[in-house]
Coordinates of C-alpha atoms in Angstrom, one line a residue:
X1 CA 87.9 267.9 6.4
X2 CA 85.6 270.9 5.7
X3 CA 85.2 272.9 2.6
X4 CA 86.1 276.5 3.5
X5 CA 83.9 279.5 2.6
X6 CA 85.0 281.6 -0.4
X7 CA 85.8 284.4 0.0
X8 CA 87.4 283.8 3.4
X9 CA 84.7 284.6 5.9
X10 CA 84.8 283.8 9.6
X11 CA 82.8 280.9 11.0
X12 CA 80.5 282.2 13.7
X13 CA 78.6 279.1 14.8
X14 CA 79.7 275.5 15.3
X15 CA 77.5 272.6 16.2
X16 CA 79.3 269.7 17.9
X17 CA 77.2 266.6 17.7
X18 CA 77.7 263.3 19.3
X19 CA 75.7 260.0 19.5
X20 CA 74.7 260.0 15.9
X21 CA 74.7 256.3 16.5
X22 CA 73.4 255.6 20.0
X23 CA 75.7 252.8 20.9
X24 CA 79.0 254.7 20.0
X25 CA 79.9 255.9 23.4
X26 CA 82.7 258.4 22.8
X27 CA 80.5 260.9 21.1
X28 CA 77.6 260.3 23.5
X29 CA 79.6 260.9 26.7
X30 CA 81.6 263.8 25.3
X31 CA 78.4 265.6 24.4
X32 CA 76.9 264.9 27.8
X33 CA 80.1 266.3 29.4
X34 CA 80.0 269.4 27.2
X35 CA 76.3 270.0 27.9
X36 CA 77.4 270.3 31.6
X37 CA 80.6 272.3 30.8
X38 CA 79.9 274.1 27.5
X39 CA 82.8 276.6 28.1
X40 CA 85.3 273.9 27.0
X41 CA 84.0 274.3 23.4
X42 CA 83.9 278.0 23.3
X43 CA 86.5 280.2 21.5
X44 CA 86.5 284.1 21.3
X45 CA 85.5 284.4 17.7
X46 CA 82.6 281.9 17.5
X47 CA 80.0 280.1 19.5
X48 CA 79.9 276.3 19.8
X49 CA 76.8 274.3 20.7
X50 CA 77.0 270.6 21.8
X51 CA 74.1 268.5 20.5
X52 CA 73.1 264.9 21.5
X53 CA 72.1 263.8 18.0
X54 CA 70.1 260.7 18.5
X55 CA 68.7 260.6 22.1
X56 CA 66.2 257.8 21.4
X57 CA 68.9 255.5 20.1
X58 CA 71.2 256.5 22.9
X59 CA 68.6 255.6 25.5
X60 CA 68.2 252.2 24.0
X61 CA 72.0 251.8 23.4
X62 CA 71.3 251.0 19.8
X63 CA 72.8 252.2 16.6
X64 CA 69.4 253.6 15.5
X65 CA 65.7 253.0 16.1
X66 CA 63.8 253.3 12.9
X67 CA 66.5 254.3 10.3
X68 CA 70.2 255.0 10.4
X69 CA 70.5 258.7 11.1
X70 CA 73.9 258.8 9.4
X71 CA 72.3 257.5 6.1
X72 CA 69.2 259.7 6.2
X73 CA 70.2 263.2 4.9
X74 CA 69.7 262.6 1.2
X75 CA 68.6 265.2 -1.3
X76 CA 65.2 263.4 -1.3
X77 CA 64.9 263.6 2.4
X78 CA 66.0 267.3 2.6
X79 CA 63.7 268.4 -0.3
X80 CA 61.3 271.0 1.0
X81 CA 63.2 271.6 4.3
X82 CA 64.8 274.9 5.1
X83 CA 68.3 275.5 3.6
X84 CA 71.0 273.2 5.0
X85 CA 73.1 275.6 7.0
X86 CA 74.3 279.1 6.5
X87 CA 77.7 280.3 5.2
X88 CA 79.1 281.0 8.6
X89 CA 78.3 277.6 10.2
X90 CA 80.1 274.3 10.6
X91 CA 78.9 270.9 11.8
X92 CA 81.4 268.9 13.7
X93 CA 80.1 265.3 14.2
X94 CA 81.5 262.8 16.7
X95 CA 80.9 259.2 16.0
X96 CA 82.3 255.9 17.1
X97 CA 85.0 254.4 14.9
X98 CA 88.1 256.2 13.7
X99 CA 90.9 254.2 12.1
X100 CA 94.0 256.3 12.7
X101 CA 97.6 256.5 13.8
X102 CA 98.5 257.1 17.5
X103 CA 98.5 260.7 18.6
X104 CA 96.4 263.3 16.8
X105 CA 97.3 262.3 13.3
X106 CA 94.4 260.6 11.4
X107 CA 93.4 259.3 8.0
X108 CA 91.2 261.2 5.7
X109 CA 88.5 259.2 4.0
X110 CA 86.7 260.6 1.1
X111 CA 83.4 258.7 1.1
X112 CA 81.0 259.0 -1.8
X113 CA 79.0 255.8 -1.9
X114 CA 78.2 254.8 -5.5
X115 CA 78.3 258.5 -6.5
X116 CA 75.2 259.3 -4.5
X117 CA 76.7 262.3 -2.7
X118 CA 76.5 263.1 1.0
X119 CA 73.8 261.6 3.2
X120 CA 75.4 261.9 6.7
X121 CA 74.5 264.2 9.5
X122 CA 77.2 266.8 9.0
X123 CA 76.1 267.2 5.4
X124 CA 73.2 269.4 6.6
X125 CA 75.7 272.1 7.3
X126 CA 77.4 274.4 4.8
X127 CA 80.8 273.1 6.1
X128 CA 81.1 269.8 7.9
X129 CA 83.6 267.4 9.3
X130 CA 83.1 264.0 10.8
X131 CA 85.4 262.4 13.3
X132 CA 85.3 258.7 13.9
X133 CA 87.2 257.0 16.6
X134 CA 88.1 253.4 17.4
X135 CA 87.7 250.6 16.9
X136 CA 85.7 250.2 20.0
X137 CA 83.0 247.7 21.2
X138 CA 79.5 248.9 20.8
X139 CA 78.0 250.2 24.0
X140 CA 81.5 250.5 25.7
X141 CA 83.4 253.7 26.6
X142 CA 87.2 253.5 26.5
X143 CA 89.2 256.1 28.2
X144 CA 92.0 256.2 25.5
X145 CA 89.5 256.8 22.7
X146 CA 87.5 259.3 24.7
X147 CA 90.6 261.4 25.4
X148 CA 91.8 261.2 21.8
X149 CA 88.5 262.4 20.4
X150 CA 88.3 265.2 23.0
X151 CA 91.8 266.3 21.9
X152 CA 90.9 266.1 18.2
X153 CA 87.8 268.2 18.7
X154 CA 89.8 270.8 20.6
X155 CA 92.4 270.9 17.8
X156 CA 89.7 271.6 15.2
X157 CA 88.1 274.3 17.3
X158 CA 91.6 275.9 17.8
X159 CA 92.1 275.8 14.0
X160 CA 88.7 277.6 13.4
X161 CA 89.8 280.3 15.9
X162 CA 93.1 280.9 14.1
X163 CA 91.2 280.8 10.7
X164 CA 88.8 283.4 12.0
X165 CA 91.7 285.6 13.2
X166 CA 93.1 285.6 9.6
X167 CA 96.2 283.5 10.3
X168 CA 98.2 282.2 7.3
X169 CA 98.5 278.5 6.7
X170 CA 101.1 277.1 4.4
X171 CA 100.4 274.7 1.5
X172 CA 101.0 271.1 2.0
X173 CA 100.5 267.6 0.5
X174 CA 98.7 264.7 2.1
X175 CA 97.4 261.3 1.3
X176 CA 93.7 260.7 1.2
X177 CA 91.7 257.5 0.8
X178 CA 88.9 257.5 -1.7
X179 CA 86.3 254.8 -1.6
X180 CA 85.9 252.8 -4.8
X181 CA 83.7 249.8 -3.9
X182 CA 82.4 247.7 -1.1
X183 CA 82.9 243.9 -0.6
X184 CA 80.3 241.6 0.9
X185 CA 81.0 238.5 2.9
X186 CA 80.9 235.1 1.2
X187 CA 77.4 233.8 1.5
X188 CA 75.4 230.6 1.1
X189 CA 72.5 230.3 -1.4
X190 CA 70.2 231.3 1.4
X191 CA 72.1 234.5 2.2
X192 CA 73.8 233.3 5.4
X193 CA 77.5 233.9 6.0
X194 CA 79.7 231.2 4.5
X195 CA 82.9 232.6 6.1
X196 CA 84.4 235.5 7.9
X197 CA 87.1 238.1 7.4
X198 CA 90.5 236.4 7.2
X199 CA 92.8 236.8 10.2
X200 CA 95.5 238.2 7.9
X201 CA 93.1 241.1 6.9
X202 CA 91.5 241.7 10.3
X203 CA 92.6 244.9 12.0
X204 CA 94.6 246.1 9.0
X205 CA 92.5 249.1 8.0
X206 CA 94.2 251.6 5.6
X207 CA 97.0 249.0 4.9
X208 CA 97.7 247.8 1.4
X209 CA 95.8 244.7 0.1
X210 CA 97.6 243.1 -2.9
X211 CA 96.1 240.8 -5.5
X212 CA 96.3 237.2 -4.4
X213 CA 96.3 238.0 -0.6
X214 CA 93.5 236.4 1.5
X215 CA 90.5 238.3 2.5
X216 CA 88.1 235.7 3.8
X217 CA 88.3 232.3 5.6
X218 CA 85.4 230.1 4.6
X219 CA 83.8 227.9 7.3
X220 CA 84.9 224.9 5.2
X221 CA 88.5 226.0 5.8
X222 CA 89.5 227.4 2.4
X223 CA 90.9 230.9 1.9
X224 CA 89.2 233.4 -0.5
X225 CA 91.8 235.6 -2.2
X226 CA 91.6 239.2 -3.4
X227 CA 91.2 239.0 -7.2
X228 CA 91.6 242.7 -8.0
X229 CA 94.1 244.0 -10.5
X230 CA 95.7 246.6 -8.3
X231 CA 96.5 247.4 -4.7
X232 CA 93.6 248.7 -2.6
X233 CA 93.4 249.9 1.0
X234 CA 90.5 248.3 3.0
X235 CA 88.7 250.3 5.6
X236 CA 85.8 249.5 8.0
X237 CA 87.0 245.9 8.0
X238 CA 84.5 243.6 9.8
X239 CA 82.5 246.6 11.1
X240 CA 79.7 245.3 13.3
X241 CA 77.2 247.8 12.1
X242 CA 77.9 247.0 8.4
X243 CA 76.7 243.4 8.6
X244 CA 73.2 244.5 7.9
X245 CA 74.4 246.5 5.0
X246 CA 76.2 243.5 3.5
X247 CA 79.6 245.1 3.7
X248 CA 82.6 243.2 5.0
X249 CA 84.9 246.1 4.1
X250 CA 85.3 249.1 1.8
X251 CA 88.0 249.2 -0.8
X252 CA 89.7 252.6 -1.1
X253 CA 92.5 253.9 -3.3
X254 CA 95.3 256.1 -1.9
X255 CA 95.7 259.5 -3.6
X256 CA 98.2 262.2 -3.0
X257 CA 96.6 265.7 -3.1
X258 CA 97.9 269.2 -2.7
X259 CA 96.2 271.5 -0.3
X260 CA 96.6 275.2 -1.2
X261 CA 97.9 277.8 1.2
X262 CA 95.6 280.1 3.1
X263 CA 97.1 283.6 3.0
X264 CA 97.1 285.9 6.0
X265 CA 94.2 288.3 6.3
X266 CA 95.5 291.5 7.7
X267 CA 92.2 293.1 8.6
X268 CA 90.7 291.6 11.7
X269 CA 87.8 289.1 11.3
X270 CA 86.9 289.1 14.9
X271 CA 84.2 291.7 15.9

């Protein structure tokens, strides 16, 4: 979800990136398609540019080459660089793993790891939104996920067009999932895995995890139980790319938020 400019100004430029991680095929192949047929992204009130974000990693079919591009854009890294975007721009990033309901509805994850702020690719823009689709095997393109991501991007672009035209949008309430902590795998004294994600937890992203329920199955056969004091909602469960980061899953809390209405703008915003 993007933070909208205040006062309400039209968005004139949109960058649609894909392949931030070179082995996540939905974004890679969508951007390659849009580079051949850029008209699919265009709307009357703004220009949209497809960008293959990490061509070296894409060529090698690897998540990244030297460093994770989606963990790179910290304040330290950006210090001394030109300003990160302009007030009328938006960065739309396509990645590889979105945990969502069927259709076009999706979960909104508010991710601020350890209070460090944004460091992902879309954070270089004044307004950014990241779509993740899946789960999908690394290096594999699935038609259902490809089509869903294509439809989601189209819906966002359609919203921007209506926003630029000054259309009114009613207030509404929604659930968001805010990260609170990460959980590593059980490990031996040497740092090797001592177990894996429990079958009862596997593939249950965004579903409630209650105290006393199993989270890991040790190789010795015992279950490791969740020892927290409250219900949490795990996400990115057993994510392949997170093994190197020592993350078995992220714990989130579900929060109900109110989204204010956007009033109609009677004067045209489209030149």
